[in-house]
XYZ file of C-alpha atoms in Angstrom:
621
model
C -11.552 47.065 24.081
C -9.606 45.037 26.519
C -7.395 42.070 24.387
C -7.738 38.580 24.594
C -5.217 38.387 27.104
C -6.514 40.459 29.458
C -9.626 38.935 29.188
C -7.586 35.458 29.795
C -5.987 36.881 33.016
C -9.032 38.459 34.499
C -9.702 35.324 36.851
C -6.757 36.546 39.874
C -5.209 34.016 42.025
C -3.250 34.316 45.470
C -1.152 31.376 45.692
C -0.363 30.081 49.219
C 3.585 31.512 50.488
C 4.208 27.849 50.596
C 4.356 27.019 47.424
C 7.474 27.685 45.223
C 7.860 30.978 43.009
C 7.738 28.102 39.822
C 4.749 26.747 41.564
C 3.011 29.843 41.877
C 3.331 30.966 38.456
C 2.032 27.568 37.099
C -1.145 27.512 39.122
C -2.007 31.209 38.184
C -1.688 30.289 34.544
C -3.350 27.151 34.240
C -5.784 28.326 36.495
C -8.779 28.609 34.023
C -11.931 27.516 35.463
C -15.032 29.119 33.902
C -18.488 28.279 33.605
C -20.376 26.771 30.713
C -23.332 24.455 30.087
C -21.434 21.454 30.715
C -24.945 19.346 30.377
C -25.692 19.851 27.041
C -25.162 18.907 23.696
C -23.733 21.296 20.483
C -27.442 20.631 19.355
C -29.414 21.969 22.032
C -27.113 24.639 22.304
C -28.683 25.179 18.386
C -31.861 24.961 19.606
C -31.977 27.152 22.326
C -30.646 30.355 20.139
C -33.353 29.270 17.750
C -35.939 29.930 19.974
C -34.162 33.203 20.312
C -33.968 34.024 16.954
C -36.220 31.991 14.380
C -35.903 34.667 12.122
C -32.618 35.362 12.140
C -30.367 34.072 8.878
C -28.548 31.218 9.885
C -26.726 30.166 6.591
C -26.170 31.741 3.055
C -24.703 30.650 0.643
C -24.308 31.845 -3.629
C -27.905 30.843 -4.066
C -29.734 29.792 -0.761
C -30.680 31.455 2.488
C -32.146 29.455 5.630
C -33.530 31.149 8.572
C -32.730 29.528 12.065
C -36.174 28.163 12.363
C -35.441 26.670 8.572
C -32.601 25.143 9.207
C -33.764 23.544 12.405
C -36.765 22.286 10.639
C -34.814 20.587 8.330
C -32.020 19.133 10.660
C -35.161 17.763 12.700
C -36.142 15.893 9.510
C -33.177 14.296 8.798
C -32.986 13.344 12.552
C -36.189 11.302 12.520
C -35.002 9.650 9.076
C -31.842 8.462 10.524
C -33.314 7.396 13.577
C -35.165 4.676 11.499
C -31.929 3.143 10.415
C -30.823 2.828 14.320
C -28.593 5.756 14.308
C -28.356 6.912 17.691
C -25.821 7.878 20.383
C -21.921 6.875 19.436
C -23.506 5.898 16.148
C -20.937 7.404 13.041
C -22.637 8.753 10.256
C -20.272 9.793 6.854
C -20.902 12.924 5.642
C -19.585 13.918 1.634
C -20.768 16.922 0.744
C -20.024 20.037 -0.745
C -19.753 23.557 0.997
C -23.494 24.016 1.001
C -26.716 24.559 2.494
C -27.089 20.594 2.610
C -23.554 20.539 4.441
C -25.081 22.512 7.473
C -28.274 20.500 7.388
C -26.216 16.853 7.619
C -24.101 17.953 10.233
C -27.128 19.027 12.648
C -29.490 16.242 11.327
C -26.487 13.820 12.409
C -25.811 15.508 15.860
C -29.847 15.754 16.866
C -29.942 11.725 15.794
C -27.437 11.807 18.610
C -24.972 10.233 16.535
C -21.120 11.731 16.137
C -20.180 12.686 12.159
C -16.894 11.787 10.379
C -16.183 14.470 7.894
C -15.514 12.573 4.239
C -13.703 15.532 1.705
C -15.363 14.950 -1.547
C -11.638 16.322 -2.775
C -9.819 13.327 -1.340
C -8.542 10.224 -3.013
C -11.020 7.760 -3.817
C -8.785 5.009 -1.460
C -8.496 7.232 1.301
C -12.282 7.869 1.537
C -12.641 3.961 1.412
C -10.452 3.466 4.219
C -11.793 6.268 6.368
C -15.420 4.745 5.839
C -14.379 1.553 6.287
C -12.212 2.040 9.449
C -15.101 4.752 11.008
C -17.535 1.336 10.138
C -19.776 4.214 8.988
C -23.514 2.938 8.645
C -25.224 5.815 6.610
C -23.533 7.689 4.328
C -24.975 11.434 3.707
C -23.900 12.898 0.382
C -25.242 14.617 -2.668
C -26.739 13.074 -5.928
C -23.818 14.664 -8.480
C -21.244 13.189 -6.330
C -22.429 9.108 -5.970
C -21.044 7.890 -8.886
C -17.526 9.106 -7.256
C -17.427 7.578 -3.945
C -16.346 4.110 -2.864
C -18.846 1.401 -2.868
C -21.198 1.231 0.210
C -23.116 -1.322 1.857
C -25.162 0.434 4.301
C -27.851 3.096 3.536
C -26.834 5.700 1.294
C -28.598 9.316 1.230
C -28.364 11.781 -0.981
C -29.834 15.021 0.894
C -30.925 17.193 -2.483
C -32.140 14.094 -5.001
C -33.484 11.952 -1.301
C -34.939 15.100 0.094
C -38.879 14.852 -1.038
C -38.429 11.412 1.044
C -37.034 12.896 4.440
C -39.557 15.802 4.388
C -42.267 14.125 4.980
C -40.680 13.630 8.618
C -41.880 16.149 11.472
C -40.306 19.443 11.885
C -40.142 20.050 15.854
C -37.366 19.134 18.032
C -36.954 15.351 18.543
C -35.158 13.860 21.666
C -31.532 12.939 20.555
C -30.717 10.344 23.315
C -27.480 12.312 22.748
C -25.465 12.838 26.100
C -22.108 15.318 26.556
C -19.922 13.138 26.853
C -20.779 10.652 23.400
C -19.493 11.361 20.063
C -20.483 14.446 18.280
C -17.258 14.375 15.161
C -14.735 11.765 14.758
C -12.023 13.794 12.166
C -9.252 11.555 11.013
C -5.693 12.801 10.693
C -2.587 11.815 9.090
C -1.141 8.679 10.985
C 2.404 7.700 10.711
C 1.412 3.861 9.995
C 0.629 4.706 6.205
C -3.069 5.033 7.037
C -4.949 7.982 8.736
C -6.200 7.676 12.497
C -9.936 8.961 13.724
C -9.539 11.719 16.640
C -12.847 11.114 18.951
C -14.098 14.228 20.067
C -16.869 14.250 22.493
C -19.931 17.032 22.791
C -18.980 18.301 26.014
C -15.383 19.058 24.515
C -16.869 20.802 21.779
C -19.376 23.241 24.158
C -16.812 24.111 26.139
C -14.716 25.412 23.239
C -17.705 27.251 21.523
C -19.002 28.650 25.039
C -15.325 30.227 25.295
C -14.490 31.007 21.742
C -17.806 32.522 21.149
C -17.305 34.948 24.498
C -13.374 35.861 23.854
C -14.164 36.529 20.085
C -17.073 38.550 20.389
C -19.208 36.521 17.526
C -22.168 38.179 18.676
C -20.965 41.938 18.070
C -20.104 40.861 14.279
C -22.456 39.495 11.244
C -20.770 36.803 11.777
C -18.485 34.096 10.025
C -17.204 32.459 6.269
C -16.794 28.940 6.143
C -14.014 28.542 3.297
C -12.134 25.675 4.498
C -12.497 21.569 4.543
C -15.078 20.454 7.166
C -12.584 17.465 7.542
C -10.265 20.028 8.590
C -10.989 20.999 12.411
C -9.710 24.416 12.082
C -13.010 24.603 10.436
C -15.256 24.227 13.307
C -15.080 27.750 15.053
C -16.634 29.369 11.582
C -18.928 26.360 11.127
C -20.608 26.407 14.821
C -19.847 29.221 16.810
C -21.735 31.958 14.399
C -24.710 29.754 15.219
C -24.577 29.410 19.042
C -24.861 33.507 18.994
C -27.678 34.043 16.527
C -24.617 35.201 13.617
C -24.777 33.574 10.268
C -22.865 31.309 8.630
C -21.390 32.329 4.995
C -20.639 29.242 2.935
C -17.781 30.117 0.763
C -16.710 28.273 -2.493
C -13.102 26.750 -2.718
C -10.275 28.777 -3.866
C -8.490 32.014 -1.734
C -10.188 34.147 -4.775
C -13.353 33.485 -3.276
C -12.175 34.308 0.143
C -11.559 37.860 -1.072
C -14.821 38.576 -3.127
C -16.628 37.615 0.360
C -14.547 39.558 2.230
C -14.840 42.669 -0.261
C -18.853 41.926 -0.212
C -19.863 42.911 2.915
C -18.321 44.394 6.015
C -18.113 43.577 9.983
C -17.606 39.658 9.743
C -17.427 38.480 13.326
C -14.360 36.463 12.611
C -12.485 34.838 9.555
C -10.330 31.593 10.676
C -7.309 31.022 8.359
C -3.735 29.409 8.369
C -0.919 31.698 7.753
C 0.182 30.430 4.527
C -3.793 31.982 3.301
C -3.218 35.095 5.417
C 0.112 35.757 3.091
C -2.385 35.000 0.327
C -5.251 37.135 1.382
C -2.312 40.082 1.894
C -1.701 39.739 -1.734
C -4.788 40.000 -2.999
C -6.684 42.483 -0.752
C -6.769 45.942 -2.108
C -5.414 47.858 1.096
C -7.731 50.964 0.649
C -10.418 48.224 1.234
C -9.600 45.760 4.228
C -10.373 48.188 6.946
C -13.742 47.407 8.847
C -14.122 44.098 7.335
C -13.517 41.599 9.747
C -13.287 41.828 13.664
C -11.163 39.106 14.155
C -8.585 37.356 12.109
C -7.975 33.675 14.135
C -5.023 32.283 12.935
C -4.187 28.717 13.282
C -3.108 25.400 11.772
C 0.280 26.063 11.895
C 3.394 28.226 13.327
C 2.953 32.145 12.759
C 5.825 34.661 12.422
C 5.002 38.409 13.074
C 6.249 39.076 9.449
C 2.895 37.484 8.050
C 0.823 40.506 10.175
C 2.442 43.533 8.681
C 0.046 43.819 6.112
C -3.438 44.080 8.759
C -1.140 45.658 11.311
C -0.427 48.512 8.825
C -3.698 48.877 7.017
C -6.468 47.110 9.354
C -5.702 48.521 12.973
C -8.478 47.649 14.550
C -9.027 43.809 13.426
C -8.037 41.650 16.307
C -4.805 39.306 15.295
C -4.970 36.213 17.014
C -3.069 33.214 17.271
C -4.743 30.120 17.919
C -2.936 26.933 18.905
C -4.455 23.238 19.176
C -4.234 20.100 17.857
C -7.249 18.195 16.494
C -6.581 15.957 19.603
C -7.679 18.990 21.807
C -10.980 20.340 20.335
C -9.582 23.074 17.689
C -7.968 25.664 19.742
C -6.102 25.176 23.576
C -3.803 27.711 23.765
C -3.792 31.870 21.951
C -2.599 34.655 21.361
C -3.089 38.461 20.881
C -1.041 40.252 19.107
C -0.816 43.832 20.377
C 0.360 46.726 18.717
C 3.466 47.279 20.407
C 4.457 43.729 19.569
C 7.202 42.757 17.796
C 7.661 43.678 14.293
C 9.672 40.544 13.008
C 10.512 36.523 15.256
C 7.762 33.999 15.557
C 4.142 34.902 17.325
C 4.244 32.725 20.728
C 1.049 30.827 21.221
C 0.343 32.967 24.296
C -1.594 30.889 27.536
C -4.724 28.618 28.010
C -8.252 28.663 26.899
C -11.131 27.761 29.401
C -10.756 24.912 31.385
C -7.750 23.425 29.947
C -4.260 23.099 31.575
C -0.627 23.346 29.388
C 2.220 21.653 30.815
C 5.756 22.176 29.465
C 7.112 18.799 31.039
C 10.686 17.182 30.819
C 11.019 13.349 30.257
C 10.514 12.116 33.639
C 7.461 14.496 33.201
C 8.113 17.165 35.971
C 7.736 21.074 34.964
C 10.893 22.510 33.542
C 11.659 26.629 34.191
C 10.908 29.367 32.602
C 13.071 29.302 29.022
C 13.596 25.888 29.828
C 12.801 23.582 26.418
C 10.616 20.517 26.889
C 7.197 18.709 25.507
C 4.077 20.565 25.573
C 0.799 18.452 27.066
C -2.700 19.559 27.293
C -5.467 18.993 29.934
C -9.093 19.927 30.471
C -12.456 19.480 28.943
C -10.812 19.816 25.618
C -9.108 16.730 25.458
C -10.254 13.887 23.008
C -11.774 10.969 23.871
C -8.531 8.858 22.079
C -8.106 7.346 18.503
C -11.482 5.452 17.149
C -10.123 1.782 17.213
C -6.723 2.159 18.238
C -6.196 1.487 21.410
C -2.413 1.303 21.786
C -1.807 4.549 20.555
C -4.002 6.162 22.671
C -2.534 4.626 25.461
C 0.212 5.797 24.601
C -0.695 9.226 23.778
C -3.380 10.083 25.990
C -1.527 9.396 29.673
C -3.022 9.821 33.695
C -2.570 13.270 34.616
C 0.629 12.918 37.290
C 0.061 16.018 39.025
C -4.156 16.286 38.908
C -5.739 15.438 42.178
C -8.143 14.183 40.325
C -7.742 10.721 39.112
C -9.806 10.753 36.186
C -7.647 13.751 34.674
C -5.581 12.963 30.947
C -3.086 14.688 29.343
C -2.404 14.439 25.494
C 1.059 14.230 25.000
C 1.198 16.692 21.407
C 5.060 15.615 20.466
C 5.384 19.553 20.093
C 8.428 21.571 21.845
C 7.604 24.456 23.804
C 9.197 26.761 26.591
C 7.825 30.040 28.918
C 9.338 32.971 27.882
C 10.410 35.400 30.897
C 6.759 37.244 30.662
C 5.508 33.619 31.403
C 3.971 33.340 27.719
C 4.083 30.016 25.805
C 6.463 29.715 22.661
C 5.846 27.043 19.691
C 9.390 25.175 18.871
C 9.104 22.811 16.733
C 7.870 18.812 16.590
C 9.929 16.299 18.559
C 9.481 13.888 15.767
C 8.581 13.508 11.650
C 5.399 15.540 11.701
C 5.307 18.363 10.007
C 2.480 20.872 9.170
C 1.703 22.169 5.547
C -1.075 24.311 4.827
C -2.355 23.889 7.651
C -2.987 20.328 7.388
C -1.068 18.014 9.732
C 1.139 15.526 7.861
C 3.667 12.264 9.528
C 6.493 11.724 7.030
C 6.449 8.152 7.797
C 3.009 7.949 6.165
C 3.804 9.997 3.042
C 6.995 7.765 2.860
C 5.087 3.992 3.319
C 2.560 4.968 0.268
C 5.371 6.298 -1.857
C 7.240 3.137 -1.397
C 4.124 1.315 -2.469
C 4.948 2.448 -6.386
C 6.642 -0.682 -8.251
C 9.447 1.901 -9.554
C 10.657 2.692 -5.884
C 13.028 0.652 -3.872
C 13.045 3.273 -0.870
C 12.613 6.777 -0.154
C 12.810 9.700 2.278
C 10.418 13.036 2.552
C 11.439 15.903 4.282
C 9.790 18.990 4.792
C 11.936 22.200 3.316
C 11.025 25.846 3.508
C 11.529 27.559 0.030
C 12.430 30.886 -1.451
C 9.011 31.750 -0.425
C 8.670 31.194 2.792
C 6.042 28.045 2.422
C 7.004 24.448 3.220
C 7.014 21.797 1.329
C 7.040 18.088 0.842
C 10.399 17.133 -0.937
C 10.623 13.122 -1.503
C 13.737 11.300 -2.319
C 13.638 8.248 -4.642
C 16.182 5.408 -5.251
C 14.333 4.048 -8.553
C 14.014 0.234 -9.183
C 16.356 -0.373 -12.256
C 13.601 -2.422 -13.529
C 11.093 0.022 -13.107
C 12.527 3.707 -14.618
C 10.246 6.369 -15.467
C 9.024 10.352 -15.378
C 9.353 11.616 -12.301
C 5.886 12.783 -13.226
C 4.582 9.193 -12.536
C 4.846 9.210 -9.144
C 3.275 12.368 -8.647
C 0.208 10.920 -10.360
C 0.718 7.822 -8.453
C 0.708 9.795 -4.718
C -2.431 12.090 -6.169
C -4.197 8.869 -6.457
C -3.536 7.354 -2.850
C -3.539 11.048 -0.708
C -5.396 14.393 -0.381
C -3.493 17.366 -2.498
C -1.574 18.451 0.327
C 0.191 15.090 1.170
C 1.903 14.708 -2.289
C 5.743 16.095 -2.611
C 6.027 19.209 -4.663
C 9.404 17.783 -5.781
C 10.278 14.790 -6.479
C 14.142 13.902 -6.136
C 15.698 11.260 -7.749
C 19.116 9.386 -6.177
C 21.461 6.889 -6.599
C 21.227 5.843 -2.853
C 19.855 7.402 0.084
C 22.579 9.011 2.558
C 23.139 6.883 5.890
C 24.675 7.350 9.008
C 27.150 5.089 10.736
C 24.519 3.423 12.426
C 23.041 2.744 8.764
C 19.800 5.172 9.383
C 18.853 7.956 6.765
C 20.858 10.543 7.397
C 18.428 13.298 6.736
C 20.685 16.170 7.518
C 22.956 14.839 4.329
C 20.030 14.731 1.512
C 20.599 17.407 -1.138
C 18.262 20.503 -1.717
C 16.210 19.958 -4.426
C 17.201 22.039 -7.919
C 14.478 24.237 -8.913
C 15.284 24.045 -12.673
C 14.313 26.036 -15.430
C 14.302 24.758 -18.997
C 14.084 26.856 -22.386
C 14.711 30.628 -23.148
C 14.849 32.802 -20.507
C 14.541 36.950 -20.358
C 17.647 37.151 -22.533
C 15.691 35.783 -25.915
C 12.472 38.148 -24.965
C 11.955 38.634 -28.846
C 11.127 34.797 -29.577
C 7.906 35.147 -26.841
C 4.842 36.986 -27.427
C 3.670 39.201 -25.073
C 1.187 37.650 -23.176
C 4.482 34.805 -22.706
C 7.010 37.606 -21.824
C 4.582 39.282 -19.273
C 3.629 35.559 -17.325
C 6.994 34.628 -17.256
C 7.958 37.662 -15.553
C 4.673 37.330 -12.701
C 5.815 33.340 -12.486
C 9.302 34.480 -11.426
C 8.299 36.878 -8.661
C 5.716 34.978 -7.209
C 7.840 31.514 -7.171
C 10.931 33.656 -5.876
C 13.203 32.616 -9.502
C 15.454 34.828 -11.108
C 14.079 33.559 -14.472
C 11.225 31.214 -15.919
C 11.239 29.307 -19.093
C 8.160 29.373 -21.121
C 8.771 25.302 -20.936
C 8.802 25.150 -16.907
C 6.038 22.798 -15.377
C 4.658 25.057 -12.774
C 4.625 22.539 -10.198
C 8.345 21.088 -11.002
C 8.820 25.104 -9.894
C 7.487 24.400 -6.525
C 3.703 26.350 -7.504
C 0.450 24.945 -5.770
C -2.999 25.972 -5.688
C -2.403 28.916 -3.450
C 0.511 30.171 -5.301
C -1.396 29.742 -8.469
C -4.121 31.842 -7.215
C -1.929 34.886 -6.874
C -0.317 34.322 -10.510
C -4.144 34.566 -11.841
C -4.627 37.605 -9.957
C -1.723 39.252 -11.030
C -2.037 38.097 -14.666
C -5.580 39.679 -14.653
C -3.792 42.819 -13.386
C -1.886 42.895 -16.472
C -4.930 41.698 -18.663
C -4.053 38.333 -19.137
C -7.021 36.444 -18.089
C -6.147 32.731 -16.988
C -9.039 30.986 -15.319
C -8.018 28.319 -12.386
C -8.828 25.386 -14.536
C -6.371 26.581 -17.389
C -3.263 26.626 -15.368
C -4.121 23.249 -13.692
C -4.441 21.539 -17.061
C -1.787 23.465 -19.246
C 0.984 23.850 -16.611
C 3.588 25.632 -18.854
C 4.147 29.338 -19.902
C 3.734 27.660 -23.348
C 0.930 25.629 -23.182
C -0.991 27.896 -21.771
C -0.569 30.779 -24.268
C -1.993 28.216 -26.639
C -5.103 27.878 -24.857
C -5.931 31.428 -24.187
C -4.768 32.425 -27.510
């Protein structure tokens, strides 16, 4: 089977003599004009493989199947409902929902209205979800019945698509004109925003085709079963399991939260077309995976959401040969994925996995500041240009400006690049290589994070006069959020506080693992933070350690042990807060699985709510 790359570099090119050897090699790799139905909608798209396959399973979930012709059905229903509140083309309809068969129906019902639909995590902070709705002026909100009484108030039409859905079925079931053209909204997904508050990325249908028309092709969805959707919908990395099973005649599997539930679909059934994951879940799935049993079970593994280091393949290299290793590169600002990589077997071992050359129809341009090209292993900023390239930033006009720029060296004068912030450089085989971030962003989890906003809400608590976050890699390999306080005199309290307080304002993966308190932040002479200075944060332990093993019981002296190999600590205390330790929800996965191993059974909700060696021996007894 011929690799991605290969397939990437099948297009040749004969560049004229006259142009320069660095000119040459820049037209041959950014030359990536293909085809695709640049007239149509993600919808239609929909439609037309339903025709081809009525009967084909398009979703399944724990309980629930839906044919194509089911789902369509139902997505036409909805349609026609929201079409009697006005929705229609550029309209922005919220969508709250759980991963379920309702999910898939909103997001097509919303699309065939010919209206564009902002992702609302059920999962985030109540404020945050008021803001987003608020800013996105979102008319109707879709949800489900169980989760009204938790959202922010709502003046517009409010649906709830199980408890509301004897009303929209009386609607018809055939197609219904959407009005809808390529180049209005289909999703607006909002990202973190260095402000303090989270900016919407407009992403326009004909963006979206012309990812899934190339993603679908250089995948091969079709030769698989197709794809589980585990992740956030508000997440974009989302959006090749969520559509592109469905523009082939594949199904999508709707998996519940948590990497445990990952696995038990994965162990289930074999040949999924593709799984899409960040690497800090691949490292997860690698744990948890029995490896006489992750042969044959996925085609694809599409990596993305952050950088990738050869190190976290060694597990599939070894004992799943013939699953395709990809790394996919993109910001949300680009339609998912602009840039990838396949990992062959004579690759590297160990070093970071470059993020390889361009998808269809986009450009990458490693430019220096007066925005020329720089050489090969030169270092400058990497910008993107093509089909893929958002629309801007819903109501925010300066910063896309400023961000979205006139292509200097398109003949076209209607090109744009977006200007990512990210370092890059051509290696000497002419393959792109990931850097680093010019400025405060940071990725973790695979969710993109500015500093500056995780700093403004922390300095919204009464007990801070000012703080810093950094980003710090820890003993086990993961980043994570560190803030620094100065406390208010007036205003001293737990540490513990503030973590509440940040839980309250920002999704899970915005709030600090640790919090750090100081006397004064460092500065330098010219009286700015002087990041490089701030201290490491102590990962303390409290209470007896392995030396005192005959004061524990056994069930203590066996989770201390499995909380001190998975957080990388010589020793645990049966007192240590597991999240003073540096543990989150992925970590904490792997100390349940391992705890089962040794027939301690801890269910998720018991080490969320008893976070202690010693509190939660009490509650399992």
């Amino acid at each position: 089977m011929a690799t991605l790359v290969q397939n990437l570099l099948r297009v040749g090119y004969a560049a004229p003599a006259r142009l320069s050897e660095r000119e040459q090699f820049l037209a041959s790799f950014n030359n990536t004009a293909r085809t695709y139905p640049r007239d149509k909608c993600v919808h239609e798209l929909f439609e037309k493989q339903v025709e081809r396959s009525p009967e084909a399973i398009a979703v399944v979930s724990k309980d629930t199947q839906l044919t194509y012709a089911e789902l369509n059905a139902r997505a036409n229903q909805l349609a026609r409902f929201l079409k009697r509140f006005g929705v229609g083309p550029d309209s922005l309809v919220g969508l709250c929902v759980e991963r379920s068969p309702e999910m898939m129906v909103g997001i097509l019902g919303i699309l065939k209205a010919g209206a564009g639909y902002v992702p609302l995590d059920p999962t985030y902070p109540h404020e945050r979800l008021s803001f987003m709705m608020q800013d996105a002026n979102i008319f109707v909100l879709l949800t489900q019945s169980h989760l009204v009484d938790s959202l922010p108030p709502h003046s517009g039409p409010r649906l709830s698509l199980d408890s509301d859905w004897d009303i929209i079925a009386k609607e018809r079931k055939e197609n219904t004109p959407s009005r809808a053209t390529p180049e209005n909204l289909s999703y607006v997904i909002y990202t973190s925003g260095s402000t303090g508050k989270p900016k919407g990325v407009m992403i326009s249908h004909r963006g979206l085709v012309n990812y899934l028309s190339w993603c679908t092709e250089a995948y091969e969805v079709a030769k698989g079963c197709g794809a589980p959707v585990h992740s956030s919908i508000s997440f974009d990395l989302t959006i090749t399991s969520l559509f592109s099973p469905l523009m082939v005649g594949r199904s999508v599997f709707l998996v519940a939260d948590g990497i445990e539930n990952l696995v038990e679909a994965l162990l289930a059934r074999d040949n999924y077309s593709l799984v899409k994951i960040t690497p800090a879940h691949l490292r997860a799935l690698a744990e948890l995976m029995p490896e006489d049993e992750v042969a044959g079970r996925v085609r694809a593994l599409i990596i993305g959401g952050e950088a990738l280091n050869m190190e976290s393949l060694a597990f599939w290299r070894t004992h799943a040969a013939s699953t395709r290793l990809i790394n996919e590169y993109g910001p949300t600002e680009t339609v998912v994925g602009c840039s990838v990589y396949e990992v062959a077997a004579d690759d590297p071992v160990a070093g970071p996995v470059p993020i390889g050359r361009p998808v269809g129809n986009t450009q990458l341009h490693v430019l220096n500041e007066r925005l020329e090209p720089v050489e090969k292993g030169v270092t400058g900023e990497l910008y993107i240009g093509g089909d893929g390239v958002a629309l801007g930033y819903l109501r925010r006009r300066e910063l896309t400006d400023e961000r979205f720029i006139p292509d200097p060296h398109s003949k076209n004068g209607h090109s744009r690049l977006y200007r990512t912030g990210d370092l890059a450089r051509f290696n000497d085989a002419g393959i792109l290589e990931y850097l680093g971030r010019i400025d405060s962003q940071v990725k973790i989890k695979g969710f993109r994070i500015e500093l500056g906003e995780v700093e403004t809400i922390l300095n919204q608590h009464p007990g801070v006069r000012e703080c810093a976050v950094l980003a710090s890699e820890d003993a086990t390999g993961e980043k994570r959020l560190i803030a620094y306080v100065v406390r208010d005199p007036q205003h001293r309290g737990e540490m513990d506080e503030l973590r509440k307080f940040m839980k309250a304002k920002v999704p899970d993966y915005m709030v600090p693992t640790s919090f750090v308190n100081l006397e004064s932040l460092p500065l330098t002479k010219n009286g700015k933070v002087d990041r490089q200075a701030l201290p490491a944060p102590e990962r303390k332990t409290n209470g007896c350690t392995q030396k005192c093993p005959s004061k524990h019981t056994a069930a203590e002296q066996t989770l201390m042990k499995i909380w001190a190999d998975v957080l990388k600590l010589d020793h645990v205390g049966v007192d240590d807060n597991f999240f003073d330790l540096g543990g989150d929800s992925i970590l904490g996965t792997l100390i349940l699985a391992r705890a089962a191993q040794a027939g301690v059974r801890i269910s998720p909700r018991q080490l969320f709510q008893h976070q202690t060696i010693s509190a939660l021996s009490d509650a399992i007894g």
